[in-house]
Short mmCIF file of C-alpha atoms and ligand atoms in Angstrom, two decimals:
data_model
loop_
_atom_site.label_atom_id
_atom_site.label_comp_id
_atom_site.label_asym_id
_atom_site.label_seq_id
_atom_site.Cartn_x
_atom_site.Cartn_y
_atom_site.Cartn_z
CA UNK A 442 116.62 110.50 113.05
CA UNK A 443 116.67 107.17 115.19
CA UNK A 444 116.99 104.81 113.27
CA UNK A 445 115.85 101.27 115.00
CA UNK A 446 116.34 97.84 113.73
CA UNK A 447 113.69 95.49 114.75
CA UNK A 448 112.92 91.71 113.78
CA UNK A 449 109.62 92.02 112.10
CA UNK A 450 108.22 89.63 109.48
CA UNK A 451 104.29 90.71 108.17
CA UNK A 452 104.34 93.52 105.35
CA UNK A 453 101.47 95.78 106.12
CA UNK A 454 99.76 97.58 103.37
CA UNK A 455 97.92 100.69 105.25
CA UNK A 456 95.14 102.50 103.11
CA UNK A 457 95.26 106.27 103.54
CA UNK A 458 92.49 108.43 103.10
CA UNK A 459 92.42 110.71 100.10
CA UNK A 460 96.17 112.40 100.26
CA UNK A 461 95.63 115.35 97.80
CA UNK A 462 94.80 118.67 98.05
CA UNK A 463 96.95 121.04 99.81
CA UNK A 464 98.06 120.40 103.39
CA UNK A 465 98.24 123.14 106.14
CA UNK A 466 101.16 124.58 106.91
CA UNK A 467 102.58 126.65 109.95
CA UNK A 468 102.27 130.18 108.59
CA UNK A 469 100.07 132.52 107.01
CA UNK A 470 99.33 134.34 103.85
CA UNK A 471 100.23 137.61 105.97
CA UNK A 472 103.75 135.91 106.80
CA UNK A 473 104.13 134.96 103.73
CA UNK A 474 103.72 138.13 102.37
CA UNK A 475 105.72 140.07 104.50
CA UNK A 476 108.15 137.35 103.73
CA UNK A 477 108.27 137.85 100.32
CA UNK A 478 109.37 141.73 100.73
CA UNK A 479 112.07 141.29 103.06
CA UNK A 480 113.32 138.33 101.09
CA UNK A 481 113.73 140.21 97.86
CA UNK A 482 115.30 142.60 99.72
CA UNK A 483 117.94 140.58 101.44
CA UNK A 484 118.19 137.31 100.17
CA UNK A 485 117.30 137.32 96.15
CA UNK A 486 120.54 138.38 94.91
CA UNK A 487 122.00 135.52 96.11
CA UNK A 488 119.85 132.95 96.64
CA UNK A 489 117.38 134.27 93.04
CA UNK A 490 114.15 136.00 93.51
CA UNK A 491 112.21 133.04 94.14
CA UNK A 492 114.60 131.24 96.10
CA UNK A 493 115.47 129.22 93.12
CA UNK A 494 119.32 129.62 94.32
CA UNK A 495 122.83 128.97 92.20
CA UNK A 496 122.34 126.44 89.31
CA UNK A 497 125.70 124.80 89.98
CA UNK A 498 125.30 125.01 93.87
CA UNK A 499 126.31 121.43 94.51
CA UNK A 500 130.22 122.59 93.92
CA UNK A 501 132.18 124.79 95.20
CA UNK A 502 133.85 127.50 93.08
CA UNK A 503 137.38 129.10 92.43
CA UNK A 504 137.45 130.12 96.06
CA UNK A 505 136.45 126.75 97.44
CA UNK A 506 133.30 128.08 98.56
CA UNK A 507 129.86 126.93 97.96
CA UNK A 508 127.48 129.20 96.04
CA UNK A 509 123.75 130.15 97.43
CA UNK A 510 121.87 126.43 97.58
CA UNK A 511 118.07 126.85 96.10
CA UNK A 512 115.84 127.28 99.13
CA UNK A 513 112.50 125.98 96.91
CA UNK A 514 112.40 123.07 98.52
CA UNK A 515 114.83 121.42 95.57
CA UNK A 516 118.00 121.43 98.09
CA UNK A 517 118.97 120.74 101.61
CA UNK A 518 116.66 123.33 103.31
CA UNK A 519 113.95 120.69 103.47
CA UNK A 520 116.44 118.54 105.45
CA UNK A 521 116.87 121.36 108.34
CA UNK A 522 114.13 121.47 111.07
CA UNK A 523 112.76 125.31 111.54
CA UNK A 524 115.18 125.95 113.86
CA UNK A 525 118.07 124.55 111.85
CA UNK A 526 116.53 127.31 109.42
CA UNK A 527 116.67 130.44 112.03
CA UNK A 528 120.03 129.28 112.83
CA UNK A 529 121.07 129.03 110.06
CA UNK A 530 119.82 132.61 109.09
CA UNK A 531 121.01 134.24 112.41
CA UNK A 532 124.47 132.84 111.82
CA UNK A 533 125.03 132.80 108.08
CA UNK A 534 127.79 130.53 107.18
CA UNK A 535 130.06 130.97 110.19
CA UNK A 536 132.30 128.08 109.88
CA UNK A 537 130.92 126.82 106.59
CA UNK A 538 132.54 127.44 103.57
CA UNK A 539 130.08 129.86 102.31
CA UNK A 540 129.27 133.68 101.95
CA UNK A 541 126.10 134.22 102.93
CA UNK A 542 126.08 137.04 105.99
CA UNK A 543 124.95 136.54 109.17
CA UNK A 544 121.54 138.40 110.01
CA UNK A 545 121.04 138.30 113.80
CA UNK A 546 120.99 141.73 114.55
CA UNK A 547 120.13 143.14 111.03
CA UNK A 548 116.37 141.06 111.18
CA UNK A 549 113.77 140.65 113.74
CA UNK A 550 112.96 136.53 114.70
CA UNK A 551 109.60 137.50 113.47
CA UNK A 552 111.25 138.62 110.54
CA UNK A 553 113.17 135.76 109.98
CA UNK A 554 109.82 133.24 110.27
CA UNK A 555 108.61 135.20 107.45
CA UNK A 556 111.04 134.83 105.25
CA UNK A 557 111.57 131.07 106.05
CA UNK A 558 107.51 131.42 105.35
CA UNK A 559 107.99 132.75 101.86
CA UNK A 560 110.67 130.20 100.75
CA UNK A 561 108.24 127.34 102.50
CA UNK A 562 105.53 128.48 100.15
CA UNK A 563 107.41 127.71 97.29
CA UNK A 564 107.92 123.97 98.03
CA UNK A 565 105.56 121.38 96.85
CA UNK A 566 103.17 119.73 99.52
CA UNK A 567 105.30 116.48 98.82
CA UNK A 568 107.93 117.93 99.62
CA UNK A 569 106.49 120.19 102.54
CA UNK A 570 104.68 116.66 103.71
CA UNK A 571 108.23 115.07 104.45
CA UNK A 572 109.93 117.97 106.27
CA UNK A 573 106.81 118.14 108.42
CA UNK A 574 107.33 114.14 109.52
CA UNK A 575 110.86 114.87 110.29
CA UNK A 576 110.15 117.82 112.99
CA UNK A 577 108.49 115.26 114.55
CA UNK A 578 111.87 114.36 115.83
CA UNK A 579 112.82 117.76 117.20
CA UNK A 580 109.24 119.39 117.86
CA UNK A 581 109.12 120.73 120.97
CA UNK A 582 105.48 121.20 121.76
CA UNK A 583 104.42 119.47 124.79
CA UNK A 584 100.95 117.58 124.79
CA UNK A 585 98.83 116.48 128.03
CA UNK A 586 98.96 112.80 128.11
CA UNK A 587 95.97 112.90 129.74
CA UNK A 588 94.20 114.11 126.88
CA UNK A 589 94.42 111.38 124.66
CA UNK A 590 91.87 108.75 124.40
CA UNK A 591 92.46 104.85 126.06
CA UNK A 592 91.82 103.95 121.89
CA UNK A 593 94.99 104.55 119.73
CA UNK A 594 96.87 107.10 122.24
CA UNK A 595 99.36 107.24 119.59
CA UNK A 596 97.47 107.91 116.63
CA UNK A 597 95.52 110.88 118.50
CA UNK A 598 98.76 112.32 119.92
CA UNK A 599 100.61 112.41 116.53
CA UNK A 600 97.99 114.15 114.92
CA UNK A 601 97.91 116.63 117.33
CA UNK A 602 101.82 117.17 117.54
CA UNK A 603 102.29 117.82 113.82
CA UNK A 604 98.73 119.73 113.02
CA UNK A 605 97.67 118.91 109.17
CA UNK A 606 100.03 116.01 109.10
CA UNK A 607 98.13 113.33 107.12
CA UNK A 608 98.12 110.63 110.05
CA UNK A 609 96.41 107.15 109.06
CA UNK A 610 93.18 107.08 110.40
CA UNK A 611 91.87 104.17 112.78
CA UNK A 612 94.22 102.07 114.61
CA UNK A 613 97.89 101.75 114.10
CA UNK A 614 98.97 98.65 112.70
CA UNK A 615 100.58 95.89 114.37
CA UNK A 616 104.18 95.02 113.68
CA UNK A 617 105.66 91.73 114.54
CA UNK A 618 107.47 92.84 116.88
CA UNK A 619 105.86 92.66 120.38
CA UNK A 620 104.41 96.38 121.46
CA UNK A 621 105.58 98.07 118.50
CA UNK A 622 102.61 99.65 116.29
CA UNK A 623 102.91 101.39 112.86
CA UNK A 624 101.23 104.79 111.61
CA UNK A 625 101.57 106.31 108.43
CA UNK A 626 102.25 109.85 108.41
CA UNK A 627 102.24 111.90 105.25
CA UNK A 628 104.33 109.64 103.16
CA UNK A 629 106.27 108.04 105.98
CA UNK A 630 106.21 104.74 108.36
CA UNK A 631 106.33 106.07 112.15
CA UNK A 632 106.44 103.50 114.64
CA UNK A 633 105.06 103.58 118.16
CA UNK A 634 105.17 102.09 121.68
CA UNK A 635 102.31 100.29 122.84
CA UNK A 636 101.06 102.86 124.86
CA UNK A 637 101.58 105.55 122.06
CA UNK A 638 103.71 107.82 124.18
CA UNK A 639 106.63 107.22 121.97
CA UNK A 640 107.47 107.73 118.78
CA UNK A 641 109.70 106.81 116.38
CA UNK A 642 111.10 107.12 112.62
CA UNK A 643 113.34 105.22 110.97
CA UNK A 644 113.56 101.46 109.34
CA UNK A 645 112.57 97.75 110.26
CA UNK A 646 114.84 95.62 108.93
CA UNK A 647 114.53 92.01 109.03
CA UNK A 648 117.96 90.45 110.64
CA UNK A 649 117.20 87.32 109.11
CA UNK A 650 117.13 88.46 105.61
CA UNK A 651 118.46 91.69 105.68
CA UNK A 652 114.89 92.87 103.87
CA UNK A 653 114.04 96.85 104.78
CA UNK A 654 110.40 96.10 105.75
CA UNK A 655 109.35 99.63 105.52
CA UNK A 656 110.76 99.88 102.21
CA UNK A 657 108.94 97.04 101.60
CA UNK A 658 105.43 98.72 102.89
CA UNK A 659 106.33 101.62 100.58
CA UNK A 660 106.55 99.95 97.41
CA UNK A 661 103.55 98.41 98.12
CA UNK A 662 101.83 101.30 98.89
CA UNK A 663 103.59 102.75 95.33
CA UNK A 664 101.98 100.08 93.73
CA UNK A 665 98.51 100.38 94.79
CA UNK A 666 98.78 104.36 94.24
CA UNK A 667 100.51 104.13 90.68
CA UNK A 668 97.78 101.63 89.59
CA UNK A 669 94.80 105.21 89.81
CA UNK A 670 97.12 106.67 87.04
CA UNK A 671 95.19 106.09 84.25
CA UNK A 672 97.55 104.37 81.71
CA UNK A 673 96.21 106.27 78.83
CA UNK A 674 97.59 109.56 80.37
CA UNK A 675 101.12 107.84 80.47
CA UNK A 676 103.99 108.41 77.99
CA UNK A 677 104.52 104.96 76.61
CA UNK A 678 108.38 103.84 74.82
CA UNK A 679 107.85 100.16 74.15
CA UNK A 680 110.64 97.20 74.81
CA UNK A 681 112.16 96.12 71.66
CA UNK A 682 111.02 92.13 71.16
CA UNK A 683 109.83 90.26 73.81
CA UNK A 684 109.15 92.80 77.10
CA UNK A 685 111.11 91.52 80.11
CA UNK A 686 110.43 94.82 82.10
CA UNK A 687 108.60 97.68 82.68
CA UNK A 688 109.90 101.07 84.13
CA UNK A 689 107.52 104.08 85.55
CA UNK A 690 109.60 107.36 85.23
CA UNK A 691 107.70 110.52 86.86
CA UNK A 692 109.84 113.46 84.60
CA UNK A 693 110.10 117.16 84.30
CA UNK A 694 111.15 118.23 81.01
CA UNK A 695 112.52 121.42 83.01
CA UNK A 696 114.77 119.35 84.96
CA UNK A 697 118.19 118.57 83.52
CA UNK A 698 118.96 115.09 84.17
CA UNK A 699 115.76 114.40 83.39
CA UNK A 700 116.23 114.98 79.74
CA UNK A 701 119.90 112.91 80.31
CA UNK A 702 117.71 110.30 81.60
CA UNK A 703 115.62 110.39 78.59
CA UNK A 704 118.87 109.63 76.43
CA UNK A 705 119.36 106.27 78.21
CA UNK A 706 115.50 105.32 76.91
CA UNK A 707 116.70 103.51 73.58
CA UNK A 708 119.10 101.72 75.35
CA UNK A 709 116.43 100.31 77.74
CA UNK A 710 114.08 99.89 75.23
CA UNK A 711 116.52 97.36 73.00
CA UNK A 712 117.39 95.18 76.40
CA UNK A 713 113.34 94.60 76.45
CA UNK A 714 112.32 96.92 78.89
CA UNK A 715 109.48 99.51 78.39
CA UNK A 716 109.13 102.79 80.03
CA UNK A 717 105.97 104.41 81.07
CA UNK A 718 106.44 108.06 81.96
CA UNK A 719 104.53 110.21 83.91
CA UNK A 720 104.32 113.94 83.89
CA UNK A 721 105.43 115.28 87.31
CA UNK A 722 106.15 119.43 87.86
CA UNK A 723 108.78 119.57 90.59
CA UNK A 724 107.88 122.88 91.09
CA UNK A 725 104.08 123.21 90.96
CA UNK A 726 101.56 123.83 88.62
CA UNK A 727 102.55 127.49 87.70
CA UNK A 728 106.62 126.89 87.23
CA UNK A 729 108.27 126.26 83.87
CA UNK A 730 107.48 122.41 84.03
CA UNK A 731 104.43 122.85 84.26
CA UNK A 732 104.10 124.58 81.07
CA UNK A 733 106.29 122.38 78.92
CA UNK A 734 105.22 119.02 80.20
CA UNK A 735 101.49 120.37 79.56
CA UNK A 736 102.25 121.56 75.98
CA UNK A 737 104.24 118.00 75.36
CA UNK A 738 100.94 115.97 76.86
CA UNK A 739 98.55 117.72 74.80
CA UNK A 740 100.60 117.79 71.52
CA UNK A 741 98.95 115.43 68.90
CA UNK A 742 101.83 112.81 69.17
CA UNK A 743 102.79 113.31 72.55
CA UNK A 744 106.03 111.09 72.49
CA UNK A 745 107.18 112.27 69.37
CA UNK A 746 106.82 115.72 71.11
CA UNK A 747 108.43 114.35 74.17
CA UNK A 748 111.75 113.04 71.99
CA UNK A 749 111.40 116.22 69.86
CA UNK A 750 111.86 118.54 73.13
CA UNK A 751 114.46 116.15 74.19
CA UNK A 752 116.86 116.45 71.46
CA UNK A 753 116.06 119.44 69.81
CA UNK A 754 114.71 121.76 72.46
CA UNK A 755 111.22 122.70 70.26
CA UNK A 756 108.41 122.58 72.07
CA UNK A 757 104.39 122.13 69.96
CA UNK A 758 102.10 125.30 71.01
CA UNK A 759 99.34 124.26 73.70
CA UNK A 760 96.91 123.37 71.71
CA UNK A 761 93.19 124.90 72.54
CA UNK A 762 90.54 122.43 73.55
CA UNK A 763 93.42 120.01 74.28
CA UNK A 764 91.73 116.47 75.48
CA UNK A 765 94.79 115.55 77.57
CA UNK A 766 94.67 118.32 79.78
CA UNK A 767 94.27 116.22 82.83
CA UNK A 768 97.31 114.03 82.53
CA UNK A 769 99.89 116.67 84.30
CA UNK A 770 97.99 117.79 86.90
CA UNK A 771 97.03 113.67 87.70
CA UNK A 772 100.54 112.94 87.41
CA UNK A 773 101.53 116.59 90.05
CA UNK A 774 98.51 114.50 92.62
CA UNK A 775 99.95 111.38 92.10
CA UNK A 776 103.33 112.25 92.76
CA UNK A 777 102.58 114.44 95.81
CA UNK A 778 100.81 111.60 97.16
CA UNK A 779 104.12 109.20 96.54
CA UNK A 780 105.97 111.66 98.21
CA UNK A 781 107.93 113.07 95.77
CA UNK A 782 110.70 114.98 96.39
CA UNK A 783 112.87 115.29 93.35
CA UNK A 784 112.75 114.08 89.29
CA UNK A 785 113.71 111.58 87.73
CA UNK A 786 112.02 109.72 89.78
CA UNK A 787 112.14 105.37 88.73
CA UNK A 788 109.93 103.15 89.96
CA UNK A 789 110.16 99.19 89.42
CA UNK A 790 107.49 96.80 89.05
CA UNK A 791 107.58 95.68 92.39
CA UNK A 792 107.34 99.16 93.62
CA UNK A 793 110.57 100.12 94.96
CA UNK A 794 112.33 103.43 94.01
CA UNK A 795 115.50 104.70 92.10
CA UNK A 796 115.61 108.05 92.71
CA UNK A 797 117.93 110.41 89.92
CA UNK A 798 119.72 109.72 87.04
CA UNK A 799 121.11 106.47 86.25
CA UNK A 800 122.70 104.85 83.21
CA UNK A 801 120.52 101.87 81.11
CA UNK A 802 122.84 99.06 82.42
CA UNK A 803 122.99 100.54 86.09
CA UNK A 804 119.20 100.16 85.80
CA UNK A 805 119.00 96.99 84.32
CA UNK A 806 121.10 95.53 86.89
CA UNK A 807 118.66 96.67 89.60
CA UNK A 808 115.90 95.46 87.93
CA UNK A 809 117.49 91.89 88.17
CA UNK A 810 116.01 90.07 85.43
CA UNK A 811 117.14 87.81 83.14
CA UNK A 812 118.65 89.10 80.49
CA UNK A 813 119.77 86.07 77.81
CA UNK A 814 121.67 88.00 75.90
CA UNK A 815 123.69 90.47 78.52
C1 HEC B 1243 125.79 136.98 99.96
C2 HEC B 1243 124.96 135.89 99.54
C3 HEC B 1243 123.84 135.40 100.46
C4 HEC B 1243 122.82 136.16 101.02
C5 HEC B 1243 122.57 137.65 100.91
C6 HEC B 1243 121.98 135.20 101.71
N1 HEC B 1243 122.49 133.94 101.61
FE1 HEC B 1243 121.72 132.24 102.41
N2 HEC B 1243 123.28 131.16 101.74
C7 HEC B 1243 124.32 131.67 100.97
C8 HEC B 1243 125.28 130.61 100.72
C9 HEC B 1243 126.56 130.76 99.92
C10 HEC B 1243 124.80 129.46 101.37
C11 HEC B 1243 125.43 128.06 101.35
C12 HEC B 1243 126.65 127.94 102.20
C13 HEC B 1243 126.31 127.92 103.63
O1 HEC B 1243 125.54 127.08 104.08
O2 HEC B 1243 126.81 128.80 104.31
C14 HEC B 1243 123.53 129.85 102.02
C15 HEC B 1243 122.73 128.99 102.75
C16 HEC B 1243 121.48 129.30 103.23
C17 HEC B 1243 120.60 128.38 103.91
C18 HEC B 1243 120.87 126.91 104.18
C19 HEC B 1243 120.38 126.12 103.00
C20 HEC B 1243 120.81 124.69 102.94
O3 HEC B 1243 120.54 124.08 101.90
O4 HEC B 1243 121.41 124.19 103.89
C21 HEC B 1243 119.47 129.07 104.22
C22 HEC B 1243 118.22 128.52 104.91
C23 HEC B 1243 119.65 130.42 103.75
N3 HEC B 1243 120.88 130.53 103.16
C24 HEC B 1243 118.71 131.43 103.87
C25 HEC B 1243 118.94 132.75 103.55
C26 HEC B 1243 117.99 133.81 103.78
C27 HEC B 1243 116.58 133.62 104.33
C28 HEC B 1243 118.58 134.97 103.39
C29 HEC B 1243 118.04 136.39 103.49
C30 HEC B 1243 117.60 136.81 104.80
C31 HEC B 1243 119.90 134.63 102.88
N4 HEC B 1243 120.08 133.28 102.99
C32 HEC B 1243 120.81 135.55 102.36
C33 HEC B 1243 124.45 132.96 100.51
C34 HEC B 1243 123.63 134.02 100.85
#
């Protein structure tokens, strides 16, 4: 990643076209297929039979090694470009403190795309979204400059180089800095010279102020896309007293420190802030998430059922002719189109992001308001 720090002083809101549905990827059903065989065949036992990995993979064990990471898209494999992935496969752990094997001569490299195909399938196009952004870095595929049309060079040639990237349509945005031109790609700022032959990632920040202006264009961005999610459909724990705050959580009831998050509600609730949470299924509309949150949304007191499920761990039965059913599968589109790559997910009033768990007072002190009595 190059990260480049530029003066730049306009906030740009850019309007995407329609960002749901699912977004193409590199392989094919066939691959992923194939993938799927060959995977349960070499990889499941360690990393689980759909790649859901080692639930305590983040330490190491007795032996100082770390355990088999989830490849669903829920752990570092979305960090790796694909050929961090082969290598990774081809060499195992090597010098890492790890046990997985090395497969170079025991799989074909077609074999080895498939199986990077299966694990791919399993990740959310959020999550898929992001990873494809970042090969923009390391892609290797070599376009004809001479292709591109004299309007918005860049624009054309980015859309090319990462084919079913969600690239902003029309003309990159100016920046305040001289030559320098912002697209939105998938979920992410890109930034480009004049004559859109180069490309960059990374963040403006403003010298002057220290402000992250891209962060800035995000929350902005979260702002305008959190306001089509239809209130109703949200989760609702009101401040105590006068409201000083409000708090959007996306959740998965699946997801452990999601339900530790939950714990820290009351205390929010009693410094006057209220939280709005909205149903998001980390892992797609048929895992485990899914299921629960939908159950929990349809109930006939949803938040009772939420703080029910919380603390004791009973979930209501789906009700039939639910009205609600709509709410988790908004929430799954609205998240994707944020960008969403992991639960809890906070998000302030003014649009910026906390992403995991974090105590009531760590939050509150974020939120920087005025608390009298604090
Ligand atoms: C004997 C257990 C074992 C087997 C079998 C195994 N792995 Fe691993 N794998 C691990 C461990 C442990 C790690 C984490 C430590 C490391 O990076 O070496 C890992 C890491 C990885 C990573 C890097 C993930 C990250 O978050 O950085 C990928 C990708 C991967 N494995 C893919 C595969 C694939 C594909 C197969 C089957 C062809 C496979 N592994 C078979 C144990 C295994």
């Amino acid at each position: 990643m190059i990260t480049s720090k530029f003066i730049f002083t306009a906030i740009i809101l850019i309007v995407t076209s329609s960002v749901f549905g699912q977004s193409k990827r590199w392989y094919s059903d066939d691959q992923v297929k194939q993938g799927q065989h060959l995977f349960q065949k070499k990889c499941a036992k360690c990393h689980g039979v759909n790649a859901e990995g080692e639930p305590d993979w983040r330490q190491t064990d007795e032996n100082g090694e770390y355990p088999p990471p989830p490849l669903n898209g829920l752990a570092y494999a979305r960090h790796h470009t694909l050929d961090q992935l082969r290598q990774q496969i081809q060499v195992g752990s090597g010098m890492a403190k790890g046990e997985m094997p090395a497969f170079i001569n025991k799989i074909s490299t077609t074999d080895i795309d498939a199986v990077i195909a299966f694990f791919q399938s399993k990740w959310t196009d959020a999550i898929y979204q992001s990873w494809k952004t970042r090969q923009l870095v390391s892609a290797t595929k070599h376009l004809n400059i001479d292709e591109a049309p004299k309007q918005h060079p860049g624009t054309y040639w980015l859309k090319q180089h990462l084919s079913g990237a969600k690239v902003t349509h029309g003309k990159p945005m100016k920046t305040p800095v001289k030559g320098i031109r912002e697209v939105k790609v998938n979920n992410d700022y890109v930034y480009l010279s004049e004559d859109g032959r180069y490309a960059f990632t990374g963040h403006m920040i403003d010298l002057s102020n220290g402000s992250d202006l891209t962060v800035l264009n995000q929350a902005t961005e979260t702002k305008r896309l959190l306001q089509t999610y239809s209130i109703k459909d949200m989760l609702i724990y009101p401040a105590q007293g006068k409201e000083r705050a409000q708090l959007t959580i996306f959740t998965d009831t699946s997801c452990s420190f999601c339900r530790k998050m939950h714990k820290e509600i009351p205390l929010l609730q009693s410094e006057g802030v209220s939280v709005h949470f909205i149903p998001y299924p980390r892992r797609g509309l048929d895992g485990k998430g899914y299921a629960e949150l939908k159950s929990i949304w349809c109930s006939e007191d949803p938040v009772l059922a939420l703080s029910t499920y919380i603390d004791e761990r009973v979930l209501p039965d789906l009700r039939e002719n639910c009205k609600n059913t709509g709410a988790v599968d908004a929430g799954y589109q609205l998240g994707n189109s944020l960008g969403i790559s992991g639960t809890p997910l906070l998000i302030l009033e003014n649009g910026k992001r906390i992403k995991g768990y974090k105590t009531a007072s760590k939050i509150i002190s974020t939120m920087n308001i005025p608390l009298e009595d604090m």
